[in-house]
Coordinates of C-alpha atoms in Angstrom, one line a residue:
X107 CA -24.7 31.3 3.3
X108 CA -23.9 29.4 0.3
X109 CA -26.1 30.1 -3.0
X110 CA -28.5 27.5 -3.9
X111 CA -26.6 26.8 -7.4
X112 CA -23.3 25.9 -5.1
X113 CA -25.0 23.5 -3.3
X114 CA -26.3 21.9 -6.8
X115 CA -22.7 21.9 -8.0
X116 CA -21.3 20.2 -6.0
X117 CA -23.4 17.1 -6.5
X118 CA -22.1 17.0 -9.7
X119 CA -18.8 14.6 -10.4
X120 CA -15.5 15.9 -11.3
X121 CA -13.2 15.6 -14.2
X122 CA -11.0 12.2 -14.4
X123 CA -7.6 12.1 -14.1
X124 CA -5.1 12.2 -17.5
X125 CA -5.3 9.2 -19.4
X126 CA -1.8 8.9 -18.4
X127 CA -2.8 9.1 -14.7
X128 CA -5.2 6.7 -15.0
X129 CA -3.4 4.0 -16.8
X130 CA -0.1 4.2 -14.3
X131 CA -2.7 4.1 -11.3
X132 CA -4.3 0.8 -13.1
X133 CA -0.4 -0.5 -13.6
X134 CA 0.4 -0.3 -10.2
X135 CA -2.8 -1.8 -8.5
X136 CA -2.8 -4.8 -10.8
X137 CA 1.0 -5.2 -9.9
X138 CA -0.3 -4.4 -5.9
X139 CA -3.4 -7.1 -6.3
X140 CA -1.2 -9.4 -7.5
X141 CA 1.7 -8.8 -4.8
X142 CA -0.6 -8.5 -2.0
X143 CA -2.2 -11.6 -1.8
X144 CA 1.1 -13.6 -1.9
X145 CA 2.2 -11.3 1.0
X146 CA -0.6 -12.0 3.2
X147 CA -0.2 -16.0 2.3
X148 CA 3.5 -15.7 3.4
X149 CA 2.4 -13.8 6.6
X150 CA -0.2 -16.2 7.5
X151 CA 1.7 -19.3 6.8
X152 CA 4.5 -17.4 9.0
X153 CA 2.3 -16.8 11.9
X154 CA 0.4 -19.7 12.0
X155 CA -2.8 -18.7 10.9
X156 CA -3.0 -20.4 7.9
X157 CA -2.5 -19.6 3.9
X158 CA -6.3 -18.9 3.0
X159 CA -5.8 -15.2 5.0
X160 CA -6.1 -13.5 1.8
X161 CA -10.2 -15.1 2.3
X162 CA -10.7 -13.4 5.6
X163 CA -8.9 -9.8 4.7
X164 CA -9.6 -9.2 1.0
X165 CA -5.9 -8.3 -0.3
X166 CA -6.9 -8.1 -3.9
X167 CA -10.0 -5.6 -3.5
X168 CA -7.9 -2.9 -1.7
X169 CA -5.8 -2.1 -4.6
X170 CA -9.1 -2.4 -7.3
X171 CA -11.5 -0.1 -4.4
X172 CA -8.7 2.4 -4.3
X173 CA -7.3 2.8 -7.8
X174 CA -11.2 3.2 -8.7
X175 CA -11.7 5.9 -6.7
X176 CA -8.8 7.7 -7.2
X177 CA -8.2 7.8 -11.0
X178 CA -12.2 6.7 -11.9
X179 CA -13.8 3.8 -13.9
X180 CA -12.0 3.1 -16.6
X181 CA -8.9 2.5 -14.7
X182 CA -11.2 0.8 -11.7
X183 CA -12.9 -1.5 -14.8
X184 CA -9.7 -2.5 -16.1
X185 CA -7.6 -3.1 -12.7
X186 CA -10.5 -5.5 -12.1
X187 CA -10.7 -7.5 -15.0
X188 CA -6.8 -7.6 -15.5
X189 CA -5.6 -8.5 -11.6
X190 CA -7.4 -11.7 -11.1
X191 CA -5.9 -13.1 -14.6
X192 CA -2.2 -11.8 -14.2
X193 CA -2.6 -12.9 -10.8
X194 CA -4.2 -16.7 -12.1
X195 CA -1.3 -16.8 -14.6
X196 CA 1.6 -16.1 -12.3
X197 CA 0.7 -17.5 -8.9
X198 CA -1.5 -20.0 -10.0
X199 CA -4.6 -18.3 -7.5
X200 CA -7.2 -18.0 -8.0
X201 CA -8.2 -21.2 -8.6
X202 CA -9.6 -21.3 -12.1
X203 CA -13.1 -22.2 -11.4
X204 CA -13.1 -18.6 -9.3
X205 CA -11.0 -16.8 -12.1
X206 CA -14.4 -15.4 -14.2
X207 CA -16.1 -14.5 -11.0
X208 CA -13.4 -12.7 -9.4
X209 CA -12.7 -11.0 -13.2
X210 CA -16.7 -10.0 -12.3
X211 CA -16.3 -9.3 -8.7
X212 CA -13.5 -7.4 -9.1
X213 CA -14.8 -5.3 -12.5
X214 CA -17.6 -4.6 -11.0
X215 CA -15.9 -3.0 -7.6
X216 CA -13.4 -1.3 -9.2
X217 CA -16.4 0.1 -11.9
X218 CA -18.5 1.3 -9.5
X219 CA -15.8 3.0 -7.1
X220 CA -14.7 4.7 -9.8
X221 CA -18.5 6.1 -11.2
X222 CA -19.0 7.1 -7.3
X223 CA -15.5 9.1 -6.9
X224 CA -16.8 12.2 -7.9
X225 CA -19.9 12.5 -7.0
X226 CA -20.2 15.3 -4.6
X227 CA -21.8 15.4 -1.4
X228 CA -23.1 18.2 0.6
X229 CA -20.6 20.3 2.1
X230 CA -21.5 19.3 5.6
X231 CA -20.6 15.8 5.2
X232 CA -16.8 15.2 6.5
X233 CA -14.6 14.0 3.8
X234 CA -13.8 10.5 6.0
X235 CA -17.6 9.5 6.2
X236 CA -18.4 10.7 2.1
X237 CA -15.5 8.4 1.3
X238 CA -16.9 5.4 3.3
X239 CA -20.3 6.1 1.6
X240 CA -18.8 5.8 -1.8
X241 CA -16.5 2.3 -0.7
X242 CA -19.8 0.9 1.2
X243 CA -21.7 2.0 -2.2
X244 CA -19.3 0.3 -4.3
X245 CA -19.2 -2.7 -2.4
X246 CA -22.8 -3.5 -2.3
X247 CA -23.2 -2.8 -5.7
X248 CA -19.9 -5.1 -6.6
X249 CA -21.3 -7.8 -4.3
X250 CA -24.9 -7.6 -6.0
X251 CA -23.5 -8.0 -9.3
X252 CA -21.6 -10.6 -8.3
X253 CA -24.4 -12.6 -7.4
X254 CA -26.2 -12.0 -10.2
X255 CA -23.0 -13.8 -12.3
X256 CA -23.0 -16.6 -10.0
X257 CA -26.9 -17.2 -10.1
X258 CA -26.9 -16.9 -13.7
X259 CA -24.0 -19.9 -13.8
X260 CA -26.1 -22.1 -11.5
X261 CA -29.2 -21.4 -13.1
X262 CA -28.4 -21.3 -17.0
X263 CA -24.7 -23.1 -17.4
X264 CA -25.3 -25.9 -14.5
X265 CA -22.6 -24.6 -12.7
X266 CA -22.4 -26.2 -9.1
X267 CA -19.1 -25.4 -8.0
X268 CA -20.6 -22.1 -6.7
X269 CA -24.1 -20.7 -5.5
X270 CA -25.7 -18.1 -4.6
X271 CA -25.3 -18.6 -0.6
X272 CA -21.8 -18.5 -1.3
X273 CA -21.8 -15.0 -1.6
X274 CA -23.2 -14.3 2.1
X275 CA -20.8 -16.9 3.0
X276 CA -17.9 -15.0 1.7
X277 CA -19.5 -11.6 3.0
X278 CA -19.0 -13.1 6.5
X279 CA -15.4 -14.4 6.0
X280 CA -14.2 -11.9 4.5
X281 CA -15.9 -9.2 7.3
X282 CA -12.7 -8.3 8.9
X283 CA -11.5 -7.3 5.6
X284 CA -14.4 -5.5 4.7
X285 CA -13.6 -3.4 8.6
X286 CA -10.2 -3.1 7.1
X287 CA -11.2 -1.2 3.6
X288 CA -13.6 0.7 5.9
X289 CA -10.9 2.0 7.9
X290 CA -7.7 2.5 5.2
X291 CA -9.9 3.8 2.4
X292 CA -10.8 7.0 4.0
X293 CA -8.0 7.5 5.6
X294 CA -6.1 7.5 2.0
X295 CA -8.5 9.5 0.5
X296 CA -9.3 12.1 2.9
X297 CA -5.2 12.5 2.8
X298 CA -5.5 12.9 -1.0
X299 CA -8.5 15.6 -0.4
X300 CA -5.7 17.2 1.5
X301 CA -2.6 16.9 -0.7
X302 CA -5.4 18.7 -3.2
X303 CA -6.5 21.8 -1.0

């Protein structure tokens, strides 16, 4: 039976990454944000479902959800803020009344995912289901702040190009994305846990 102080332990977080670590992992999800997106739109337009995909399945948050988690905030913070502007400067998406909000959206995600990725959980939870608590708690939190931004544009800069309903209406689109991160984020992570032990 595991001591008392064990348990407590591992509630705690763990170390980060090497600042090295960190800043390749950011590197390489702002490059996938930015790829991604144009992928899907390709695929879409390909198949015949259309260009605005990327709405329904969420491209750009994989990359910022993952790299937070995996190499912590500060990487997770600055993949956020960084993909939506490379991505605005080279494609030309998003369009530049969503740019800030998406720079928020994405922060915010890729902030929280990385504050949650060590946090330990009881040793009876399996390592799939305590990685889907930490995404779930990261989205929430990413799509609270989110509205927060857009209310305070409506309400203090007359801002009416978005609203606060806009943010359950993207909830709803982009469900099938949110199913997707649901099912791909665990799986990576509990196959890091692994590569670890």
């Amino acid at each position: 039976m595991q001591s008392n102080e064990t348990t407590q332990s591992r509630m705690f977080t763990a170390a980060l990454p090497s600042v090295k670590f960190q800043t390749a992992a950011a590197i390489i999800a702002v490059v996938a944000a930015v790829a991604l997106p144009q992928v899907f739109h390709v695929a879409g337009a390909a198949l015949g479902l259309g260009t605005m995909i990327g709405q329904t399945l969420l491209p750009m948050h994989l990359p910022v959800l993952l790299v937070g988690l995996l190499a912590g905030p500060f990487a997770g913070l600055a993949t956020g803020a960084l993909a939506p502007i490379a991505s605005f400067a080279l494609t030309g998406m998003p369009m530049a009344p969503m740019v800030p909000f998406m720079i928020i959206e994405l922060a915010s995600y890729g902030l929280f995912a990385g504050l949650l990725r060590g946090v330990r959980l009881p040793a009876t939870v399996p390592s799939p289901l305590g990685w889907l608590a930490k995404l779930v708690g990261a989205q929430i939190a990413g799509r609270i702040v989110d509205a927060l931004a857009i209310a305070v544009a409506v309400s203090l800069l007359g801002n009416t190009s978005m609203t606060v309903a806009s943010v359950a209406a993207a909830v709803v689109t982009g469900l099938p994305g949110l199913v997707l991160q649901w099912v791909l984020v665990p799986v990576v992570m509990t196959a890091v846990d692994r590569r670890r032990d």
